[in-house]
CSV table of C-alpha atoms in Angstrom, one decimal:
chain,number,residue,atom,x,y,z
A,30,MET,CA,0.0,0.0,0.0
A,31,ALA,CA,1.3,3.5,-0.9
A,32,GLY,CA,2.3,5.7,2.0
A,33,ARG,CA,0.3,8.7,3.2
A,34,VAL,CA,1.2,12.3,3.0
A,35,SER,CA,-0.2,14.4,5.9
A,36,ILE,CA,0.2,18.2,6.2
A,37,ASP,CA,0.2,19.6,9.8
A,38,LEU,CA,-0.5,23.3,10.1
A,39,PHE,CA,-1.4,25.7,13.0
A,40,MET,CA,-3.6,28.5,11.8
A,41,THR,CA,-5.3,31.6,13.3
A,42,LEU,CA,-9.1,32.1,12.9
A,43,ASP,CA,-8.4,34.5,10.1
A,44,GLY,CA,-6.2,32.0,8.2
A,45,VAL,CA,-2.6,33.1,9.2
A,46,ALA,CA,-0.2,30.2,9.5
A,47,GLN,CA,3.0,32.2,9.9
A,48,ALA,CA,5.4,31.8,12.9
A,49,PRO,CA,3.1,30.1,15.5
A,50,GLY,CA,6.1,28.9,17.5
A,51,GLY,CA,8.1,32.0,18.5
A,52,PRO,CA,8.8,35.7,17.9
A,53,GLU,CA,11.9,35.1,15.7
A,54,GLU,CA,10.6,32.1,13.8
A,55,ASP,CA,9.6,33.9,10.6
A,56,LEU,CA,9.9,37.7,10.4
A,57,GLU,CA,9.3,37.9,6.6
A,58,GLY,CA,7.0,40.8,5.6
A,59,GLY,CA,7.6,42.4,9.0
A,60,PHE,CA,5.4,39.9,10.8
A,61,ALA,CA,5.1,41.1,14.3
A,62,TYR,CA,3.0,38.4,16.0
A,63,GLY,CA,5.4,35.4,16.1
A,64,GLY,CA,4.5,33.0,18.8
A,65,TRP,CA,0.8,33.7,18.7
A,66,GLN,CA,0.0,30.0,19.4
A,67,ALA,CA,1.9,29.7,22.7
A,68,PRO,CA,-0.9,30.9,25.0
A,69,LEU,CA,-3.3,28.5,23.4
A,70,LEU,CA,-1.3,25.3,23.8
A,71,ASP,CA,-2.9,22.7,26.1
A,72,GLU,CA,-2.8,19.0,26.9
A,73,THR,CA,-5.2,18.1,24.1
A,74,ILE,CA,-3.2,19.9,21.4
A,75,GLY,CA,0.0,18.4,22.8
A,76,ALA,CA,-1.4,14.9,22.7
A,77,GLN,CA,-2.7,15.4,19.1
A,78,VAL,CA,0.6,16.7,17.9
A,79,ASP,CA,2.6,14.0,19.6
A,80,GLU,CA,0.4,11.3,18.2
A,81,GLY,CA,1.1,12.5,14.7
A,82,ILE,CA,4.8,12.9,15.2
A,83,GLN,CA,5.2,9.4,16.8
A,84,SER,CA,3.3,7.8,13.9
A,85,MET,CA,5.5,9.3,11.1
A,86,ASP,CA,8.4,7.4,9.5
A,87,ALA,CA,9.5,10.3,7.3
A,88,LEU,CA,9.5,14.1,7.7
A,89,LEU,CA,9.1,16.3,4.6
A,90,LEU,CA,9.8,20.1,4.9
A,91,GLY,CA,10.1,23.2,2.8
A,92,ARG,CA,13.5,24.9,2.8
A,93,LYS,CA,12.7,27.7,5.4
A,94,THR,CA,11.1,25.3,7.9
A,95,TYR,CA,14.0,22.9,7.5
A,96,ASP,CA,16.5,25.6,8.3
A,97,ILE,CA,14.5,26.5,11.4
A,98,PHE,CA,14.1,22.9,12.6
A,99,ALA,CA,17.7,22.0,11.8
A,100,ALA,CA,18.9,24.9,14.0
A,101,TYR,CA,16.8,23.7,16.9
A,102,TRP,CA,15.8,20.1,17.1
A,103,PRO,CA,19.2,18.3,16.9
A,104,HIS,CA,20.1,20.2,20.1
A,105,GLN,CA,17.1,19.0,22.1
A,106,LEU,CA,17.8,15.3,22.3
A,107,GLU,CA,18.3,15.5,26.1
A,108,GLY,CA,16.0,18.5,26.8
A,109,GLU,CA,12.4,18.9,27.8
A,110,ASP,CA,11.3,18.2,24.2
A,111,SER,CA,13.5,15.1,23.9
A,112,GLY,CA,10.6,12.8,22.9
A,113,ILE,CA,9.9,14.9,19.8
A,114,ALA,CA,13.6,15.6,19.1
A,115,ARG,CA,14.5,11.9,19.2
A,116,LYS,CA,11.7,10.9,16.9
A,117,PHE,CA,12.7,13.6,14.4
A,118,ASP,CA,16.3,12.4,14.7
A,119,ALA,CA,15.3,8.8,14.0
A,120,VAL,CA,13.4,9.3,10.8
A,121,PRO,CA,14.7,10.4,7.4
A,122,LYS,CA,14.3,14.2,6.7
A,123,TYR,CA,13.5,15.3,3.1
A,124,VAL,CA,13.8,18.9,2.0
A,125,ALA,CA,11.8,20.3,-0.9
A,126,SER,CA,14.0,23.0,-2.4
A,127,ARG,CA,15.3,24.3,-5.7
A,128,GLY,CA,18.4,25.5,-4.0
A,129,THR,CA,21.2,23.8,-2.1
A,130,PRO,CA,20.3,23.7,1.6
A,131,ASP,CA,23.0,22.7,4.1
A,132,LEU,CA,21.9,19.1,4.9
A,133,GLY,CA,24.9,18.4,7.1
A,134,ARG,CA,23.4,20.0,10.1
A,135,TRP,CA,20.8,17.3,10.7
A,136,ARG,CA,21.3,13.6,10.5
A,137,ASP,CA,19.7,11.6,7.7
A,138,SER,CA,18.6,14.7,5.7
A,139,HIS,CA,18.1,14.4,1.9
A,140,LEU,CA,17.2,16.8,-0.9
A,141,LEU,CA,13.9,16.2,-2.7
A,142,ASP,CA,14.6,17.5,-6.1
A,143,GLY,CA,13.3,17.0,-9.7
A,144,ASP,CA,9.7,16.6,-10.5
A,145,LEU,CA,7.6,16.9,-7.3
A,146,ALA,CA,4.9,14.4,-8.2
A,147,ALA,CA,7.5,11.8,-9.1
A,148,ALA,CA,9.5,12.5,-6.0
A,149,LEU,CA,6.4,12.1,-3.8
A,150,ALA,CA,5.5,8.9,-5.5
A,151,GLY,CA,9.0,7.6,-4.6
A,152,LEU,CA,8.6,8.6,-1.0
A,153,ARG,CA,5.2,6.9,-0.8
A,154,GLU,CA,6.8,3.7,-2.0
A,155,ARG,CA,9.5,3.9,0.8
A,156,HIS,CA,7.5,5.2,3.7
A,157,ARG,CA,4.2,4.6,5.4
A,158,GLU,CA,3.5,7.9,7.1
A,159,ILE,CA,5.1,11.1,5.7
A,160,HIS,CA,4.4,14.3,7.5
A,161,VAL,CA,4.8,17.9,6.3
A,162,ILE,CA,5.0,20.3,9.3
A,163,GLY,CA,4.4,24.0,8.7
A,164,SER,CA,6.3,24.8,5.4
A,165,ILE,CA,3.5,27.2,4.3
A,166,ASP,CA,4.6,27.8,0.7
A,167,PHE,CA,5.4,24.1,0.1
A,168,SER,CA,2.2,23.0,1.8
A,169,ARG,CA,0.3,25.4,-0.5
A,170,THR,CA,1.8,23.7,-3.5
A,171,LEU,CA,0.8,20.3,-2.2
A,172,VAL,CA,-2.8,21.4,-1.5
A,173,VAL,CA,-3.3,23.2,-4.8
A,174,GLY,CA,-2.0,20.1,-6.6
A,175,GLY,CA,-4.0,17.7,-4.5
A,176,MET,CA,-0.8,15.9,-3.6
A,177,PHE,CA,-1.7,15.0,0.0
A,178,ASP,CA,-3.9,12.6,1.9
A,179,SER,CA,-4.7,14.5,5.1
A,180,LEU,CA,-4.6,18.3,5.7
A,181,ASN,CA,-4.6,18.6,9.5
A,182,LEU,CA,-5.5,22.2,10.5
A,183,TRP,CA,-5.4,23.4,14.1
A,184,VAL,CA,-7.6,26.5,13.9
A,185,ASN,CA,-6.9,28.7,16.9
A,186,PRO,CA,-9.3,31.3,18.4
A,187,VAL,CA,-7.0,34.3,17.7
A,188,VAL,CA,-7.0,36.9,14.9
A,189,VAL,CA,-3.8,38.6,13.9
A,190,GLY,CA,-4.5,40.3,10.5
A,191,PRO,CA,-1.5,40.3,8.1
A,192,GLY,CA,0.6,37.3,7.6
A,193,LYS,CA,1.3,34.2,5.4
A,194,ARG,CA,-1.8,32.1,4.6
A,195,LEU,CA,-2.2,28.6,3.2
A,196,PHE,CA,-5.0,29.7,0.9
A,197,PRO,CA,-4.0,32.8,-1.1
A,198,PRO,CA,-6.7,35.3,-2.1
A,199,ASP,CA,-6.2,34.6,-5.8
A,200,GLY,CA,-7.0,30.8,-5.5
A,201,PRO,CA,-7.1,28.6,-7.3
A,202,PRO,CA,-10.4,27.3,-6.1
A,203,ALA,CA,-10.6,23.7,-4.8
A,204,GLU,CA,-12.9,21.5,-2.8
A,205,LEU,CA,-11.9,19.6,0.4
A,206,ARG,CA,-13.8,16.8,2.2
A,207,LEU,CA,-13.9,16.4,6.0
A,208,LEU,CA,-12.3,13.2,7.1
A,209,GLY,CA,-13.7,13.1,10.6
A,210,ALA,CA,-15.4,15.0,13.3
A,211,PRO,CA,-13.8,18.2,14.5
A,212,GLU,CA,-11.8,17.9,17.7
A,213,ALA,CA,-11.9,20.8,20.2
A,214,SER,CA,-9.2,21.6,22.8
A,215,GLU,CA,-9.7,23.0,26.3
A,216,LYS,CA,-8.5,26.5,25.1
A,217,GLY,CA,-10.7,26.6,22.0
A,218,ALA,CA,-8.5,25.4,19.2
A,219,VAL,CA,-10.3,23.0,16.7
A,220,LEU,CA,-8.5,20.3,14.8
A,221,LEU,CA,-10.0,19.8,11.3
A,222,ARG,CA,-8.8,17.0,9.1
A,223,TYR,CA,-9.5,17.4,5.3
A,224,GLY,CA,-8.8,15.3,2.2
A,225,TRP,CA,-8.6,16.4,-1.4
A,226,ALA,CA,-11.9,16.5,-3.3
A,227,GLY,CA,-10.7,18.1,-6.6
A,228,PRO,CA,-10.9,21.6,-8.3
A,229,THR,CA,-14.1,23.5,-7.9
A,230,PRO,CA,-15.9,23.6,-11.2
A,231,GLY,CA,-18.1,26.4,-12.5
A,232,THR,CA,-18.2,29.6,-10.6
A,233,GLY,CA,-15.0,29.0,-8.7
A,234,LEU,CA,-16.7,29.2,-5.3
A,235,VAL,CA,-15.7,26.4,-2.9
A,236,GLY,CA,-18.6,24.1,-2.3
A,237,SER,CA,-20.7,25.5,-5.2
């Protein structure tokens, strides 16, 4: 059976997915609200995230997110986040980039180059559970192309205004299908799991 590609993204109520983890995570565009998710983390979200991480046998990232992760996670093997760090260390890491990222900073890192659809097909043959974490631009490419199995969105009850979004205002339009019941956390975040249902025909309005 071919492996699955899951995209894991934290998102504000108004659709911003930029820099949920910390103030310096991604300052592109002058983004001033880095770390917006921190006050909303709770045991439910922690358990959901950990379940996904522990199930993966490959990690697939865009270039920018890879650089952020490679600068942090290899140094957390004995720290408070050692469970996540050791899992990341144990699985192969693939980087989708047209450039030449420094793969020597993180063990078992590989460049995913060439035709994206073909490269993903190769990953599906080698791995059972492939997770994309963050990586907004790369995730957008996967969503627009329908090249994923599960889009896992943690929608948080906070509004920040400007920032990078998974779904750009110019489309293209597409339809998604809900894969299961929404799961709410104690602090109001809702986990929504969607699968690809194809481009939206006709008017270009999702669900029309």
